[in-house]
Amino acid sequence: MKRFIVLLTVYFLVWGSSSALAAASSHANLVEQKSQNSHSNPHGARLQEQGPHSSEVSANPYQARRHIYDKLSTVTGIPWYRLAAIDQYERTMTIANPKKRKTASNPVIGVVVEPPKWVGMLNPDLEDDNPKSIQLFKGIGKDGSGDDRANLNDDTDLLYSVASFIGSFGPHNDDFAIGLWNYYENSRAVQRIIQFSRLYEHFDRIQINERAFPLPVTATYAYRSTWGMGRHYGGFRIHEGTDIFAGHGVPVRSTCYGIIEVKGWNRLGGWRIGIRDINNLYHYYAHLSGYEKQIKQGDIVSPGQIIGWVGSSGYGKPGTSGKFPPHLHFGVYRDRGLMEYAFDPYPSLKKWEQDDKRKERAARKHSVKGKSS
């Protein structure tokens, strides 16, 4: 109790001295400060002045995000793709846990920080935005926008503060992983952010959300919604995916930009592959007859890239095949931070199929037009 009173006293002394100094500032000094604002705080002021306007955010959110990543990368020394990966992981956690994570209206950055972590666990003012008092109470909140405030609802302040904490552990790859662990204390979070970072660095752009149907739409295949149907091999369970029936050896394609997270034999799924995309969705392909020779665990793939072939493997020891007609079992799982849950992929498959058919028709039309000319 005595320690809390001492800390509280120090806090008010810091806050009081800051207020007194602000009140004593003359109008001339304020004018001079505004005129020199772009030079007084290179870590923030320029970001605030040159930052995206609300109209830009609604028109091109990816451009607005990249603007902030590039600016903060210059300040912190952290590559833009790592900042983007942190931001994207936070965004996926909000999508998966919307009731637990409150965000500002129309945010550019997806980072969410709880007030006690922002201002400091012992800070009696959960709305404190004074960088000095926040630092006194060991909060992570910092001023990244150059307005001398550590605003929990400011996009630049949010990402700058989290990046500063993680970056304080060092500039190297291992240091980055250590910083992530100390911030999230979750090995899954560390793995996901490093995966996202690799994807952003490889493609050198933020917008990598394109999709493809898992089989060529020119092939012969058939499918319907099989979500929730009963399965009895290995104990009663429900079907967590969609079965796409096709001939043995029909190519199986990546549906997304992603990283091959799992490859190998599964007693139920046979020869299977799992791919993690930039939205933290796990795309699961099972019962394959084999894999494309060049791909391996950890590889980066693109939509439409061949990863294997339709088969009937599974329901037994490695190599078991032929216990059911050849087909692709396709499933999608969303990461919630500590666990994953499956959801029905059928609506997505129908959309991807329609999109690919439109592209195929357009390609044929263009080819015919080219030949005639």
XYZ file of N, CA, C and O in Angstrom, residues 158-281:
496
model
N 0.145 3.339 -31.855
C -0.046 1.924 -31.521
C 1.070 1.055 -32.103
O 1.749 0.319 -31.381
N 1.255 1.132 -33.410
C 2.248 0.263 -34.039
C 3.660 0.634 -33.615
O 4.501 -0.244 -33.400
N 3.922 1.928 -33.469
C 5.247 2.366 -33.039
C 5.579 1.832 -31.642
O 6.701 1.383 -31.387
N 4.605 1.846 -30.758
C 4.837 1.402 -29.385
C 5.125 -0.088 -29.330
O 6.074 -0.535 -28.659
N 4.317 -0.886 -30.017
C 4.532 -2.337 -30.026
C 5.849 -2.676 -30.714
O 6.623 -3.514 -30.231
N 6.118 -2.013 -31.837
C 7.362 -2.262 -32.565
C 8.581 -1.871 -31.732
O 9.613 -2.563 -31.771
N 8.486 -0.792 -30.986
C 9.602 -0.357 -30.146
C 9.904 -1.378 -29.059
O 11.066 -1.668 -28.769
N 8.845 -1.929 -28.474
C 9.049 -2.952 -27.445
C 9.721 -4.187 -28.042
O 10.729 -4.681 -27.517
N 9.183 -4.681 -29.140
C 9.727 -5.897 -29.756
C 11.133 -5.639 -30.298
O 12.035 -6.469 -30.148
N 11.341 -4.477 -30.901
C 12.641 -4.149 -31.467
C 13.719 -3.884 -30.430
O 14.904 -3.920 -30.757
N 13.331 -3.651 -29.183
C 14.320 -3.367 -28.129
C 15.184 -4.581 -27.805
O 16.214 -4.446 -27.140
N 14.800 -5.763 -28.293
C 15.569 -6.974 -28.001
C 16.691 -7.200 -29.014
O 17.488 -8.108 -28.842
N 16.742 -6.369 -30.065
C 17.852 -6.467 -31.007
C 17.377 -6.520 -32.442
O 16.197 -6.736 -32.721
N 18.308 -6.354 -33.410
C 17.942 -6.230 -34.826
C 17.942 -7.541 -35.615
O 17.476 -7.568 -36.750
N 18.485 -8.603 -35.047
C 18.659 -9.829 -35.810
C 17.392 -10.694 -35.794
O 16.465 -10.451 -35.017
N 17.383 -11.724 -36.653
C 16.209 -12.593 -36.767
C 15.852 -13.240 -35.428
O 14.686 -13.273 -35.035
N 16.861 -13.771 -34.749
C 16.606 -14.404 -33.452
C 16.109 -13.383 -32.426
O 15.253 -13.698 -31.594
N 16.653 -12.175 -32.492
C 16.220 -11.116 -31.574
C 14.751 -10.773 -31.806
O 13.994 -10.538 -30.856
N 14.362 -10.737 -33.083
C 12.970 -10.446 -33.427
C 12.049 -11.511 -32.826
O 11.008 -11.193 -32.242
N 12.437 -12.778 -32.953
C 11.633 -13.867 -32.392
C 11.565 -13.764 -30.868
O 10.504 -13.984 -30.270
N 12.676 -13.386 -30.243
C 12.694 -13.233 -28.781
C 11.790 -12.082 -28.363
O 11.047 -12.167 -27.379
N 11.854 -10.988 -29.109
C 10.993 -9.850 -28.809
C 9.523 -10.204 -28.936
O 8.697 -9.806 -28.098
N 9.169 -10.972 -29.973
C 7.787 -11.420 -30.143
C 7.341 -12.281 -28.974
O 6.221 -12.144 -28.467
N 8.210 -13.189 -28.546
C 7.854 -14.067 -27.432
C 7.620 -13.258 -26.156
O 6.665 -13.499 -25.416
N 8.489 -12.281 -25.901
C 8.341 -11.483 -24.679
C 7.088 -10.614 -24.720
O 6.527 -10.302 -23.668
N 6.658 -10.240 -25.913
C 5.439 -9.428 -26.007
C 4.182 -10.291 -25.925
O 3.253 -9.978 -25.166
N 4.144 -11.379 -26.684
C 2.927 -12.188 -26.755
C 2.905 -13.361 -25.770
O 1.823 -13.829 -25.392
N 4.089 -13.858 -25.402
C 4.208 -15.044 -24.540
C 3.357 -16.190 -25.091
O 2.642 -16.876 -24.368
N 3.454 -16.374 -26.406
C 2.659 -17.376 -27.114
C 3.471 -17.836 -28.325
O 3.712 -17.048 -29.249
N 3.892 -19.084 -28.330
C 4.744 -19.590 -29.404
C 4.008 -19.599 -30.744
O 4.622 -19.434 -31.799
N 2.686 -19.781 -30.707
C 1.912 -19.760 -31.954
C 1.952 -18.371 -32.576
O 2.050 -18.223 -33.795
N 1.866 -17.340 -31.748
C 1.928 -15.971 -32.257
C 3.276 -15.707 -32.915
O 3.354 -15.084 -33.983
N 4.346 -16.181 -32.283
C 5.683 -15.997 -32.845
C 5.772 -16.670 -34.215
O 6.246 -16.070 -35.189
N 5.293 -17.910 -34.299
C 5.333 -18.650 -35.560
C 4.533 -17.948 -36.652
O 5.003 -17.793 -37.788
N 3.327 -17.497 -36.321
C 2.470 -16.857 -37.320
C 3.098 -15.570 -37.845
O 3.108 -15.311 -39.058
N 3.600 -14.727 -36.960
C 4.156 -13.437 -37.383
C 5.394 -13.645 -38.248
O 5.595 -12.936 -39.246
N 6.225 -14.613 -37.914
C 7.396 -14.899 -38.744
C 6.956 -15.418 -40.116
O 7.543 -15.066 -41.149
N 5.904 -16.246 -40.146
C 5.377 -16.717 -41.428
C 4.857 -15.554 -42.272
O 5.158 -15.452 -43.468
N 4.057 -14.683 -41.653
C 3.512 -13.532 -42.379
C 4.640 -12.640 -42.897
O 4.578 -12.115 -44.016
N 5.667 -12.464 -42.075
C 6.806 -11.634 -42.459
C 7.484 -12.195 -43.709
O 7.843 -11.449 -44.633
N 7.633 -13.506 -43.763
C 8.242 -14.140 -44.937
C 7.396 -13.917 -46.190
O 7.924 -13.675 -47.273
N 6.078 -14.016 -46.033
C 5.186 -13.827 -47.179
C 5.272 -12.394 -47.709
O 5.388 -12.170 -48.924
N 5.208 -11.415 -46.802
C 5.281 -10.017 -47.229
C 6.636 -9.706 -47.878
O 6.705 -8.998 -48.884
N 7.704 -10.233 -47.302
C 9.028 -9.982 -47.866
C 9.150 -10.627 -49.251
O 9.695 -10.015 -50.182
N 8.633 -11.838 -49.392
C 8.759 -12.575 -50.661
C 8.010 -11.877 -51.800
O 8.548 -11.720 -52.896
N 6.766 -11.468 -51.535
C 5.948 -10.873 -52.585
C 6.091 -9.348 -52.658
O 5.638 -8.735 -53.628
N 6.681 -8.747 -51.622
C 6.945 -7.305 -51.578
C 5.691 -6.473 -51.820
O 5.716 -5.451 -52.507
N 4.579 -6.916 -51.278
C 3.331 -6.152 -51.315
C 2.417 -6.657 -50.219
O 2.587 -7.768 -49.707
N 1.430 -5.838 -49.868
C 0.529 -6.188 -48.769
C -0.671 -6.975 -49.255
O -1.138 -7.887 -48.580
N -1.167 -6.632 -50.421
C -2.400 -7.240 -50.908
C -2.101 -8.581 -51.572
O -1.841 -8.668 -52.776
N -2.133 -9.644 -50.786
C -1.891 -10.997 -51.297
C -3.044 -11.898 -50.837
O -2.845 -12.904 -50.165
N -4.245 -11.493 -51.241
C -5.454 -12.205 -50.811
C -6.141 -12.972 -51.933
O -7.227 -13.511 -51.740
N -5.538 -13.025 -53.117
C -6.167 -13.739 -54.222
C -6.356 -15.222 -53.878
O -5.595 -15.790 -53.104
N -7.383 -15.820 -54.497
C -7.709 -17.225 -54.241
C -7.857 -17.985 -55.556
O -8.050 -17.396 -56.623
N -7.794 -19.311 -55.469
C -8.001 -20.178 -56.622
C -8.754 -21.419 -56.168
O -8.639 -21.846 -55.012
N -9.530 -22.002 -57.073
C -10.206 -23.264 -56.787
C -9.140 -24.359 -56.698
O -8.165 -24.339 -57.450
N -9.284 -25.324 -55.780
C -8.214 -26.311 -55.581
C -7.991 -27.284 -56.730
O -6.937 -27.941 -56.766
N -8.950 -27.408 -57.664
C -8.753 -28.224 -58.861
C -8.877 -27.317 -60.085
O -9.572 -26.296 -60.038
N -8.237 -27.665 -61.195
C -8.456 -26.886 -62.418
C -9.934 -26.945 -62.804
O -10.522 -28.033 -62.822
N -10.534 -25.812 -63.109
C -11.964 -25.812 -63.426
C -12.230 -26.452 -64.785
O -13.388 -26.702 -65.144
N -11.182 -26.736 -65.546
C -11.337 -27.443 -66.822
C -11.395 -28.957 -66.620
O -11.707 -29.685 -67.574
N -11.098 -29.431 -65.403
C -11.137 -30.866 -65.107
C -12.574 -31.315 -64.869
O -13.488 -30.498 -64.707
N -12.768 -32.636 -64.823
C -14.073 -33.199 -64.496
C -14.100 -33.518 -63.009
O -13.263 -34.292 -62.513
N -15.033 -32.919 -62.305
C -15.127 -33.110 -60.858
C -16.561 -32.847 -60.414
O -17.389 -32.319 -61.174
N -16.856 -33.216 -59.182
C -18.189 -32.980 -58.620
C -18.055 -32.812 -57.114
O -17.225 -33.467 -56.472
N -18.863 -31.900 -56.552
C -18.857 -31.718 -55.104
C -20.158 -31.076 -54.655
O -20.881 -30.462 -55.434
N -20.448 -31.242 -53.391
C -21.588 -30.602 -52.755
C -21.204 -30.351 -51.304
O -20.142 -30.800 -50.851
N -22.058 -29.686 -50.569
C -21.750 -29.405 -49.164
C -21.829 -30.694 -48.348
O -22.875 -31.344 -48.298
N -20.721 -31.076 -47.760
C -20.683 -32.280 -46.913
C -20.311 -31.926 -45.468
O -19.937 -32.792 -44.690
N -20.420 -30.667 -45.145
C -20.069 -30.209 -43.800
C -20.992 -30.833 -42.751
O -22.206 -30.834 -42.902
N -20.395 -31.390 -41.691
C -21.171 -31.898 -40.565
C -21.679 -33.318 -40.721
O -22.286 -33.856 -39.783
N -21.445 -33.939 -41.862
C -21.890 -35.315 -42.042
C -21.075 -36.259 -41.157
O -19.929 -35.964 -40.808
N -21.661 -37.387 -40.796
C -20.993 -38.308 -39.886
C -19.860 -39.075 -40.533
O -19.882 -39.368 -41.724
N -18.850 -39.380 -39.728
C -17.732 -40.229 -40.137
C -17.524 -41.256 -39.036
O -17.647 -40.953 -37.851
N -17.177 -42.491 -39.426
C -17.099 -43.560 -38.430
C -15.713 -44.179 -38.296
O -15.407 -44.770 -37.263
N -14.867 -44.039 -39.312
C -13.527 -44.604 -39.191
C -12.741 -43.816 -38.141
O -12.686 -42.589 -38.183
N -12.146 -44.530 -37.208
C -11.385 -43.873 -36.143
C -12.255 -43.303 -35.051
O -11.817 -42.458 -34.276
N -13.529 -43.750 -34.974
C -14.460 -43.212 -33.984
C -15.407 -42.224 -34.628
O -15.078 -41.591 -35.629
N -16.587 -42.089 -34.048
C -17.578 -41.195 -34.645
C -17.095 -39.743 -34.571
O -16.615 -39.281 -33.555
N -17.236 -39.031 -35.686
C -16.829 -37.637 -35.770
C -17.588 -36.991 -36.914
O -18.154 -37.699 -37.767
N -17.627 -35.682 -36.936
C -18.318 -35.002 -38.031
C -17.311 -34.604 -39.100
O -16.114 -34.450 -38.833
N -17.809 -34.433 -40.293
C -16.969 -34.082 -41.429
C -16.683 -32.580 -41.415
O -17.599 -31.772 -41.509
N -15.414 -32.215 -41.301
C -15.015 -30.806 -41.217
C -14.385 -30.354 -42.536
O -13.212 -29.995 -42.584
N -15.183 -30.377 -43.586
C -14.656 -29.950 -44.870
C -15.609 -30.280 -45.999
O -16.768 -30.608 -45.786
N -15.086 -30.172 -47.227
C -15.855 -30.495 -48.434
C -15.083 -31.520 -49.249
O -13.875 -31.352 -49.478
N -15.766 -32.573 -49.696
C -15.158 -33.585 -50.555
C -15.408 -33.227 -52.012
O -16.559 -33.032 -52.428
N -14.323 -33.147 -52.793
C -14.415 -32.864 -54.227
C -13.982 -34.131 -54.966
O -12.798 -34.489 -54.961
N -14.922 -34.819 -55.577
C -14.640 -36.072 -56.254
C -14.129 -35.813 -57.666
O -14.705 -35.015 -58.419
N -13.043 -36.494 -57.999
C -12.418 -36.332 -59.310
C -11.603 -37.589 -59.605
O -11.388 -38.428 -58.727
N -11.137 -37.688 -60.835
C -10.339 -38.839 -61.214
C -8.986 -38.868 -60.527
O -8.413 -37.830 -60.168
N -8.479 -40.082 -60.345
C -7.162 -40.270 -59.734
C -6.110 -39.531 -60.566
O -6.027 -39.693 -61.778
N -5.321 -38.680 -59.929
C -4.244 -37.982 -60.620
C -4.576 -36.595 -61.123
O -3.706 -35.916 -61.692
N -5.816 -36.133 -60.902
C -6.153 -34.748 -61.269
C -5.315 -33.789 -60.403
O -5.202 -34.001 -59.185
N -4.720 -32.751 -60.972
C -3.868 -31.850 -60.179
C -4.633 -31.170 -59.040
O -5.787 -30.762 -59.205
N -3.964 -31.059 -57.907
C -4.476 -30.301 -56.759
C -3.635 -29.043 -56.637
O -2.397 -29.114 -56.662
N -4.298 -27.899 -56.491
C -3.610 -26.612 -56.531
C -3.744 -25.865 -55.204
O -4.733 -26.024 -54.478
N -2.769 -25.032 -54.936
C -2.878 -24.148 -53.778
C -4.010 -23.169 -54.007
O -4.156 -22.615 -55.101
N -4.812 -22.951 -52.989
C -5.923 -22.004 -53.107
C -5.510 -20.584 -52.725
O -6.311 -19.663 -52.848
N -4.264 -20.410 -52.263
C -3.896 -19.112 -51.679
C -2.409 -18.850 -51.804
O -1.625 -19.725 -52.176
N -2.014 -17.611 -51.470
C -0.621 -17.308 -51.164
C -0.390 -17.799 -49.741
O -1.152 -17.445 -48.832
N 0.623 -18.608 -49.536
C 0.816 -19.108 -48.185
C 2.114 -19.869 -48.036
O 2.953 -19.923 -48.948
N 2.278 -20.458 -46.858
C 3.467 -21.235 -46.520
C 3.035 -22.659 -46.186
O 2.077 -22.868 -45.437
N 3.744 -23.641 -46.746
C 3.443 -25.039 -46.439
C 3.872 -25.314 -45.003
O 5.057 -25.328 -44.688
N 2.880 -25.511 -44.170
C 3.126 -25.692 -42.737
C 3.262 -27.168 -42.370
O 4.016 -27.531 -41.462
N 2.509 -28.025 -43.058
C 2.516 -29.461 -42.779
C 2.545 -30.222 -44.087
O 1.862 -29.850 -45.052
N 3.329 -31.292 -44.130
C 3.348 -32.174 -45.301
C 3.724 -33.574 -44.825
O 4.710 -33.742 -44.117
N 2.938 -34.573 -45.199
C 3.263 -35.934 -44.804
C 2.024 -36.785 -44.588
O 0.907 -36.398 -44.950
N 2.231 -37.915 -43.951
C 1.158 -38.891 -43.770
C 0.350 -38.611 -42.512
O 0.894 -38.243 -41.463
N -0.959 -38.775 -42.636
C -1.870 -38.728 -41.507
C -2.773 -39.958 -41.595
O -3.263 -40.288 -42.669
N -3.016 -40.634 -40.475
C -3.771 -41.891 -40.486
C -5.145 -41.723 -41.119
O -5.621 -42.605 -41.837
N -5.795 -40.604 -40.859
C -7.120 -40.357 -41.431
C -7.028 -39.710 -42.805
O -7.714 -40.108 -43.746
N -6.191 -38.708 -42.936
C -6.128 -37.930 -44.169
C -5.195 -38.465 -45.223
O -5.176 -37.951 -46.345
N -4.416 -39.497 -44.898
C -3.466 -40.033 -45.865
C -2.364 -39.030 -46.162
O -1.913 -38.296 -45.283
N -1.937 -38.990 -47.417
C -0.946 -37.985 -47.805
C -1.646 -36.634 -47.866
O -2.559 -36.439 -48.650
N -1.203 -35.730 -47.001
C -1.908 -34.445 -46.898
C -0.924 -33.290 -46.806
O 0.263 -33.458 -46.491
N -1.449 -32.096 -47.092
C -0.675 -30.850 -47.016
C -1.522 -29.808 -46.282
O -2.735 -29.720 -46.481
N -0.865 -29.001 -45.431
C -1.522 -27.874 -44.778
C -0.796 -26.592 -45.119
O 0.439 -26.515 -44.991
N -1.526 -25.588 -45.583
C -0.935 -24.307 -45.997
C -1.542 -23.180 -45.174
O -2.765 -23.071 -45.051
N -0.697 -22.328 -44.604
C -1.136 -21.174 -43.816
C -1.121 -19.926 -44.699
O -0.101 -19.587 -45.295
N -2.250 -19.212 -44.782
C -2.286 -18.010 -45.615
C -2.108 -16.753 -44.773
O -1.974 -16.806 -43.544
N -2.117 -15.605 -45.423
C -1.828 -14.332 -44.763
C -2.952 -13.909 -43.824
O -2.759 -13.058 -42.956
N -4.136 -14.503 -43.963
C -5.257 -14.203 -43.068
C -5.344 -15.173 -41.898
O -6.364 -15.232 -41.219
N -4.260 -15.935 -41.687
C -4.172 -16.882 -40.578
C -5.200 -18.012 -40.714
O -5.708 -18.514 -39.716
N -5.501 -18.368 -41.950
C -6.353 -19.520 -42.225
C -5.475 -20.683 -42.664
O -4.537 -20.505 -43.456
